[in-house]
XYZ file of N, CA, C and O in Angstrom:
564
model
N -35.936 -15.924 -2.972
C -35.045 -15.284 -1.933
C -35.820 -14.734 -0.886
O -36.823 -13.986 -1.039
N -35.593 -15.156 0.482
C -36.225 -14.631 1.631
C -35.812 -13.214 1.809
O -34.673 -12.814 1.649
N -36.781 -12.278 2.313
C -36.353 -10.867 2.496
C -35.346 -10.905 3.728
O -35.615 -11.522 4.658
N -34.307 -10.187 3.507
C -33.319 -10.177 4.603
C -32.122 -11.079 4.411
O -31.113 -11.173 4.995
N -32.410 -11.974 3.448
C -31.266 -13.018 3.084
C -30.400 -12.475 2.073
O -30.735 -12.019 0.987
N -29.152 -12.479 2.403
C -28.158 -11.732 1.611
C -27.427 -12.623 0.666
O -26.609 -12.212 -0.218
N -27.614 -13.915 0.804
C -26.970 -14.936 -0.120
C -27.556 -14.712 -1.532
O -28.641 -14.569 -1.735
N -26.618 -14.776 -2.428
C -26.972 -14.726 -3.885
C -27.133 -13.266 -4.377
O -27.548 -12.941 -5.457
N -27.010 -12.289 -3.425
C -27.236 -10.840 -3.842
C -25.762 -10.255 -4.070
O -24.697 -10.780 -3.682
N -25.678 -9.064 -4.648
C -24.483 -8.423 -4.844
C -24.248 -7.396 -3.765
O -23.180 -6.579 -3.845
N -24.761 -7.416 -2.646
C -24.462 -6.618 -1.461
C -23.282 -7.075 -0.725
O -23.163 -8.293 -0.430
N -22.277 -6.214 -0.690
C -21.038 -6.635 -0.103
C -21.254 -6.918 1.455
O -22.129 -6.451 2.175
N -20.414 -7.868 1.928
C -20.583 -8.301 3.407
C -19.836 -7.090 4.229
O -18.728 -6.733 3.976
N -20.623 -6.673 5.173
C -20.154 -5.379 5.978
C -19.020 -5.911 6.912
O -18.210 -5.136 7.342
N -18.872 -7.287 7.165
C -17.783 -7.714 8.007
C -16.504 -7.864 7.291
O -15.428 -8.216 7.786
N -16.676 -7.801 5.911
C -15.403 -7.981 4.985
C -15.052 -6.725 4.450
O -14.433 -6.797 3.318
N -15.489 -5.574 4.837
C -15.248 -4.277 4.190
C -13.810 -3.715 4.529
O -13.454 -2.601 3.926
N -13.174 -4.238 5.443
C -11.984 -3.738 5.943
C -12.143 -2.579 6.872
O -13.302 -2.162 7.216
N -11.098 -2.128 7.475
C -11.230 -0.884 8.433
C -10.000 -0.055 8.387
O -8.952 -0.582 8.057
N -10.080 1.072 8.992
C -9.004 2.104 9.039
C -9.572 3.400 8.971
O -10.785 3.599 8.639
N -8.778 4.418 9.269
C -9.411 5.715 9.194
C -8.348 6.674 8.760
O -7.120 6.707 9.188
N -8.713 7.628 7.981
C -7.738 8.712 7.516
C -7.468 9.623 8.661
O -6.370 10.296 8.636
N -8.198 9.659 9.753
C -7.902 10.430 10.931
C -6.623 9.993 11.642
O -6.166 10.748 12.354
N -6.279 8.718 11.327
C -5.081 8.189 11.948
C -3.690 8.639 11.251
O -2.658 8.148 11.668
N -3.859 9.565 10.302
C -2.697 10.016 9.478
C -2.604 11.437 9.572
O -3.624 12.181 9.708
N -1.378 11.926 9.563
C -1.088 13.454 9.581
C -1.452 14.011 8.139
O -1.785 13.250 7.237
N -1.340 15.213 8.024
C -1.503 15.897 6.726
C -0.686 15.317 5.622
O -1.174 15.246 4.564
N 0.498 14.884 5.829
C 1.364 14.327 4.859
C 1.140 12.791 4.722
O 2.000 12.193 4.116
N 0.045 12.304 5.244
C -0.320 10.880 5.144
C 0.745 10.050 5.866
O 0.991 8.907 5.434
N 1.328 10.477 6.939
C 2.224 9.745 7.776
C 1.463 9.304 8.968
O 0.638 10.070 9.562
N 1.492 7.987 9.456
C 0.718 7.545 10.680
C 1.070 8.381 11.890
O 2.178 8.693 12.144
N -0.051 8.687 12.557
C 0.129 9.495 13.769
C 0.842 8.730 14.942
O 1.597 9.251 15.767
N 0.527 7.336 14.950
C 0.978 6.568 16.047
C 1.644 5.196 15.479
O 1.241 4.818 14.418
N 2.446 4.568 16.253
C 3.060 3.330 15.832
C 2.085 2.196 15.830
O 2.240 1.144 15.196
N 0.815 2.398 16.375
C -0.141 1.256 16.513
C -1.285 1.462 15.489
O -2.342 0.813 15.524
N -1.105 2.200 14.373
C -2.072 2.503 13.280
C -2.172 1.132 12.577
O -1.121 0.739 11.985
N -3.394 0.700 12.250
C -3.485 -0.556 11.598
C -4.627 -0.385 10.588
O -5.570 0.306 10.727
N -4.393 -0.931 9.473
C -5.417 -1.063 8.326
C -5.821 -2.485 8.142
O -5.007 -3.312 7.916
N -7.102 -2.827 8.338
C -7.597 -4.204 8.073
C -7.945 -4.283 6.620
O -8.738 -3.566 6.150
N -7.408 -5.278 5.935
C -7.579 -5.603 4.505
C -9.153 -5.962 4.276
O -9.699 -6.714 5.024
N -9.669 -5.493 3.199
C -11.051 -5.860 2.811
C -11.052 -7.013 1.749
O -9.967 -7.262 1.120
N -12.111 -7.570 1.678
C -12.349 -8.622 0.601
C -11.588 -9.910 0.875
O -11.230 -10.592 -0.089
N -11.473 -10.296 2.113
C -10.697 -11.454 2.419
C -11.515 -12.807 2.433
O -10.931 -13.906 2.502
N -12.873 -12.821 2.388
C -13.763 -13.921 2.415
C -13.431 -14.950 1.261
O -13.242 -16.158 1.554
N -13.133 -14.542 0.107
C -12.873 -15.596 -0.983
C -11.490 -16.217 -0.742
O -11.172 -17.232 -1.476
N -10.635 -15.614 0.047
C -9.358 -16.204 0.211
C -8.992 -16.844 1.546
O -7.928 -16.919 1.997
N -10.096 -17.411 2.188
C -9.997 -17.937 3.551
C -9.115 -19.234 3.537
O -8.270 -19.477 4.373
N -9.157 -19.986 2.541
C -8.349 -21.247 2.456
C -6.896 -20.859 2.406
O -6.006 -21.509 3.001
N -6.488 -19.941 1.552
C -5.092 -19.489 1.453
C -4.698 -18.879 2.758
O -3.545 -19.085 3.231
N -5.566 -18.120 3.470
C -5.157 -17.573 4.762
C -4.936 -18.654 5.887
O -3.953 -18.539 6.713
N -5.838 -19.638 5.834
C -5.555 -20.760 6.742
C -4.315 -21.419 6.512
O -3.496 -21.776 7.489
N -4.013 -21.766 5.211
C -2.747 -22.330 4.877
C -1.540 -21.550 5.220
O -0.445 -22.064 5.829
N -1.519 -20.158 4.992
C -0.464 -19.368 5.371
C -0.341 -19.195 6.868
O 0.818 -19.289 7.354
N -1.410 -19.220 7.691
C -1.280 -19.032 9.038
C -0.793 -20.329 9.769
O -0.089 -20.247 10.716
N -1.048 -21.519 9.102
C -0.550 -22.689 9.657
C 0.761 -23.212 9.268
O 1.355 -24.101 9.625
N 1.424 -22.352 8.276
C 2.743 -22.658 7.789
C 3.751 -22.576 8.970
O 3.469 -21.851 9.854
N 4.816 -23.284 8.760
C 5.977 -23.285 9.805
C 6.377 -21.831 10.094
O 6.707 -21.607 11.319
N 6.462 -21.033 9.213
C 6.919 -19.672 9.403
C 5.728 -18.783 8.917
O 5.692 -18.526 7.786
N 4.840 -18.388 9.697
C 3.745 -17.476 9.202
C 4.243 -16.137 8.787
O 5.293 -15.623 9.188
N 3.641 -15.656 7.696
C 4.051 -14.437 7.136
C 3.865 -13.212 8.177
O 2.907 -13.106 8.847
N 4.977 -12.364 8.106
C 4.932 -11.127 9.038
C 5.027 -9.869 8.161
O 5.030 -8.791 8.651
N 5.105 -10.026 6.816
C 5.083 -8.860 5.901
C 4.186 -9.031 4.706
O 3.951 -10.164 4.259
N 3.646 -7.846 4.323
C 2.694 -7.888 3.140
C 3.317 -7.033 2.001
O 4.151 -6.160 2.224
N 2.865 -7.374 0.844
C 3.323 -6.676 -0.388
C 2.045 -6.152 -1.106
O 1.084 -6.799 -1.265
N 2.058 -4.860 -1.244
C 1.045 -4.125 -1.900
C 1.578 -3.494 -3.145
O 2.531 -2.643 -2.925
N 1.127 -3.868 -4.275
C 1.644 -3.183 -5.529
C 1.100 -1.679 -5.770
O -0.150 -1.582 -5.638
N 1.986 -0.851 -6.104
C 1.537 0.509 -6.393
C 0.685 0.539 -7.660
O 1.109 -0.233 -8.541
N -0.331 1.354 -7.650
C -1.124 1.414 -8.931
C -0.462 2.349 -9.917
O 0.026 3.436 -9.602
N -0.371 1.931 -11.253
C 0.070 2.891 -12.195
C -0.968 4.003 -12.466
O -2.068 3.783 -12.001
N -0.499 5.231 -12.959
C -1.384 6.289 -13.091
C -2.622 6.003 -13.811
O -3.754 6.463 -13.521
N -2.626 5.101 -14.788
C -3.781 4.750 -15.622
C -4.887 4.031 -14.675
O -6.092 4.371 -14.860
N -4.356 3.152 -13.839
C -5.267 2.459 -12.964
C -5.780 3.341 -11.792
O -6.848 3.128 -11.238
N -5.005 4.397 -11.390
C -5.403 5.287 -10.371
C -6.598 6.101 -10.796
O -7.379 6.388 -9.940
N -6.611 6.423 -12.087
C -7.726 7.242 -12.629
C -9.013 6.474 -12.605
O -10.054 7.089 -12.424
N -9.094 5.137 -12.750
C -10.202 4.403 -12.677
C -10.482 3.815 -11.324
O -11.448 3.076 -11.219
N -9.716 4.094 -10.327
C -9.877 3.622 -9.074
C -9.870 2.155 -8.886
O -10.781 1.500 -8.243
N -8.928 1.501 -9.443
C -8.840 0.104 -9.438
C -8.402 -0.428 -8.098
O -7.726 0.365 -7.390
N -8.888 -1.612 -7.679
C -8.389 -2.163 -6.344
C -6.978 -2.381 -6.249
O -6.343 -2.676 -7.217
N -6.456 -2.262 -4.999
C -4.980 -2.552 -4.784
C -4.935 -3.851 -4.083
O -5.236 -4.004 -2.946
N -4.482 -4.897 -4.816
C -4.404 -6.289 -4.179
C -3.325 -6.366 -3.134
O -2.262 -5.746 -3.240
N -3.524 -7.171 -2.119
C -2.615 -7.384 -1.085
C -2.148 -8.810 -0.998
O -2.977 -9.725 -1.173
N -0.824 -9.056 -1.054
C -0.243 -10.398 -1.004
C 0.652 -10.517 0.255
O 1.058 -9.409 0.748
N 0.999 -11.705 0.685
C 1.833 -11.822 1.838
C 3.104 -12.530 1.504
O 3.061 -13.427 0.588
N 4.211 -12.155 2.140
C 5.512 -12.827 1.968
C 5.449 -14.118 2.899
O 5.377 -13.944 4.062
N 5.636 -15.254 2.283
C 5.799 -16.561 2.903
C 7.121 -16.941 2.772
O 7.515 -17.603 1.814
N 8.052 -16.556 3.729
C 9.544 -16.812 3.492
C 9.906 -15.934 2.406
O 9.905 -14.715 2.498
N 10.558 -16.526 1.325
C 10.961 -15.649 0.278
C 10.045 -15.653 -0.984
O 10.278 -15.060 -2.007
N 8.864 -16.254 -0.694
C 7.903 -16.406 -1.814
C 6.749 -15.564 -1.632
O 6.297 -15.265 -0.422
N 6.067 -15.139 -2.627
C 4.807 -14.232 -2.457
C 3.690 -15.105 -2.593
O 3.654 -16.069 -3.413
N 2.631 -14.945 -1.697
C 1.407 -15.639 -1.779
C 0.580 -15.208 -2.857
O 0.883 -14.123 -3.541
N -0.553 -15.775 -3.008
C -1.657 -15.236 -3.974
C -2.280 -14.072 -3.247
O -2.049 -13.659 -2.077
N -3.236 -13.473 -3.983
C -3.955 -12.372 -3.358
C -4.760 -12.769 -2.231
O -5.400 -13.887 -2.214
N -4.706 -12.029 -0.994
C -5.470 -12.454 0.222
C -6.499 -11.348 0.616
O -7.103 -11.441 1.618
N -6.558 -10.333 -0.303
C -7.531 -9.215 -0.004
C -7.124 -7.895 -0.760
O -6.315 -7.989 -1.659
N -7.804 -6.873 -0.363
C -7.691 -5.617 -1.080
C -7.585 -4.405 -0.053
O -8.165 -4.519 0.982
N -6.889 -3.412 -0.391
C -6.818 -2.269 0.373
C -8.220 -1.550 0.437
O -8.873 -1.490 -0.610
N -8.739 -1.315 1.594
C -10.101 -0.787 1.749
C -10.255 0.506 0.926
O -9.258 1.368 0.833
N -11.393 0.754 0.418
C -11.626 2.054 -0.430
C -11.435 3.156 0.528
O -11.848 3.272 1.717
N -10.750 4.257 -0.056
C -10.544 5.448 0.758
C -9.201 5.449 1.352
O -8.695 6.510 1.827
N -8.537 4.259 1.547
C -7.189 4.229 2.303
C -6.138 3.904 1.384
O -5.025 3.545 1.733
N -6.391 4.099 0.070
C -5.369 3.832 -1.007
C -4.144 4.866 -0.786
O -3.027 4.477 -1.022
N -4.518 6.120 -0.639
C -3.602 7.124 -0.573
C -2.589 6.998 0.547
O -1.355 7.117 0.227
N -2.905 6.768 1.824
C -1.860 6.505 2.876
C -0.974 5.262 2.555
O 0.220 5.379 2.707
N -1.454 4.167 1.978
C -0.718 3.124 1.607
C 0.206 3.356 0.451
O 1.416 2.976 0.476
N -0.284 4.144 -0.534
C 0.580 4.549 -1.685
C 1.708 5.554 -1.116
O 2.943 5.394 -1.576
N 1.340 6.412 -0.196
C 2.434 7.235 0.312
C 3.504 6.467 1.099
O 4.605 6.769 1.083
N 3.020 5.427 1.882
C 3.891 4.561 2.585
C 4.911 3.818 1.666
O 6.047 3.838 1.831
N 4.304 3.221 0.599
C 5.202 2.614 -0.425
C 6.181 3.519 -1.068
O 7.335 3.209 -1.334
N 5.698 4.737 -1.336
C 6.694 5.772 -1.887
C 7.747 6.086 -0.940
O 9.003 6.251 -1.398
N 7.534 6.336 0.357
C 8.515 6.542 1.313
C 9.463 5.335 1.380
O 10.691 5.666 1.555
N 8.945 4.216 1.568
C 9.890 3.060 1.495
C 10.796 2.962 0.407
O 12.020 2.676 0.514
N 10.247 3.226 -0.888
C 11.061 3.233 -2.082
C 12.096 4.315 -2.040
O 13.266 3.967 -2.435
N 11.747 5.509 -1.494
C 12.638 6.667 -1.356
C 13.796 6.253 -0.595
O 14.917 6.787 -0.749
N 13.633 5.438 0.546
C 14.567 5.171 1.509
C 15.441 3.886 1.001
O 16.333 3.500 1.716
N 15.024 3.312 -0.086
C 15.855 2.214 -0.671
C 15.406 0.962 -0.040
O 16.056 -0.126 -0.187
N 14.207 0.883 0.674
C 13.725 -0.336 1.254
C 12.701 -0.926 0.280
O 12.089 -0.398 -0.618
N 12.452 -2.221 0.460
C 11.596 -2.968 -0.302
C 10.158 -2.690 0.113
O 9.895 -2.156 1.214
N 9.219 -2.938 -0.899
C 7.779 -2.678 -0.476
C 7.096 -3.617 0.369
O 6.167 -4.303 0.065
N 7.638 -3.667 1.661
C 7.094 -4.709 2.606
C 6.526 -3.934 3.836
O 7.184 -3.182 4.392
N 5.322 -4.326 4.177
C 4.570 -3.600 5.308
C 4.416 -4.798 6.351
O 3.873 -5.799 5.986
N 4.792 -4.440 7.674
C 4.502 -5.439 8.612
C 3.013 -5.759 8.645
O 2.106 -4.935 8.488
N 2.696 -7.058 8.830
C 1.294 -7.511 8.914
C 1.113 -8.687 9.855
O 2.115 -9.188 10.367
N -0.072 -8.973 10.112
C -0.470 -10.217 10.997
C -1.749 -10.703 10.354
O -2.539 -10.040 9.823
N -2.042 -11.960 10.611
C -3.354 -12.552 10.241
C -4.180 -12.723 11.660
O -3.731 -13.380 12.494
N -5.217 -12.016 11.556
C -6.115 -12.036 12.794
C -7.203 -12.934 12.630
O -7.826 -13.014 11.524
N -7.638 -13.631 13.690
C -8.834 -14.350 13.638
C -10.034 -13.612 14.257
O -9.913 -13.068 15.293
N -11.194 -13.451 13.450
C -12.399 -12.741 13.840
C -13.550 -13.642 13.968
O -13.431 -14.917 13.518
N -14.697 -13.231 14.431
C -15.862 -14.056 14.422
C -16.323 -14.405 12.920
O -16.964 -15.368 12.723
N -15.819 -13.710 11.963
C -16.344 -13.784 10.591
C -15.154 -14.386 9.753
O -15.306 -14.263 8.555
N -14.152 -15.005 10.285
C -13.033 -15.442 9.494
C -11.790 -14.767 9.742
O -11.646 -14.061 10.645
N -10.839 -15.208 9.012
C -9.410 -14.688 9.058
C -9.342 -13.342 8.291
O -9.859 -13.247 7.242
N -8.582 -12.397 8.927
C -8.436 -11.134 8.235
C -6.887 -10.699 8.390
O -6.252 -11.249 9.284
N -6.459 -9.892 7.328
C -5.106 -9.456 7.475
C -5.113 -8.094 7.964
O -5.842 -7.211 7.522
N -4.171 -7.799 8.936
C -3.992 -6.471 9.492
C -2.590 -5.929 8.967
O -1.599 -6.571 9.203
N -2.633 -4.714 8.332
C -1.385 -4.093 7.993
C -0.944 -3.117 9.053
O -1.766 -2.209 9.377
N 0.164 -3.217 9.612
C 0.521 -2.380 10.883
C 1.356 -1.191 10.044
O 2.552 -1.164 10.036
N 0.547 -0.215 9.615
C 1.128 0.974 8.994
C 2.065 1.827 9.859
O 2.995 2.373 9.385
N 1.832 1.870 11.177
C 2.705 2.629 12.007
C 4.061 2.075 12.232
O 4.999 2.742 12.564
N 4.210 0.851 11.887
C 5.445 0.186 12.082
C 6.235 -0.053 10.742
O 7.359 -0.649 10.681
N 5.682 0.505 9.677
C 6.308 0.278 8.384
C 7.476 1.109 8.106
O 8.280 0.809 7.261
N 7.719 2.130 8.936
C 8.803 3.047 8.738
C 9.925 2.532 9.696
O 10.918 2.996 9.880
């Protein structure tokens, strides 16, 4: 392996780490603005699924994130993200970035309390490093 060559190593790709900030949320984990976005992490292995979803006649506009049970919350298990393709759910297309699980969980709890389904507005964005899913947290309410 050549020094500086990342292929074959366990070092995560910095372009696939997701993005978002806790500073975008109030004390109660409510988004400060309607344009708050969380970019999903770990999308590289799911590029073919994202291409297929993006090119479908009706591209997905909502995401499904399953709430973690308390047992998985203690071990900090990843929260997978799936997309609604019409009335069907896609396979996993990424994961909630580390450290942003609490705002997403709070959002899902508020949606549940209001009697709404666990659907968060989303879009598939094209970047220089592939397709990524953006969760529009500020528009979820």
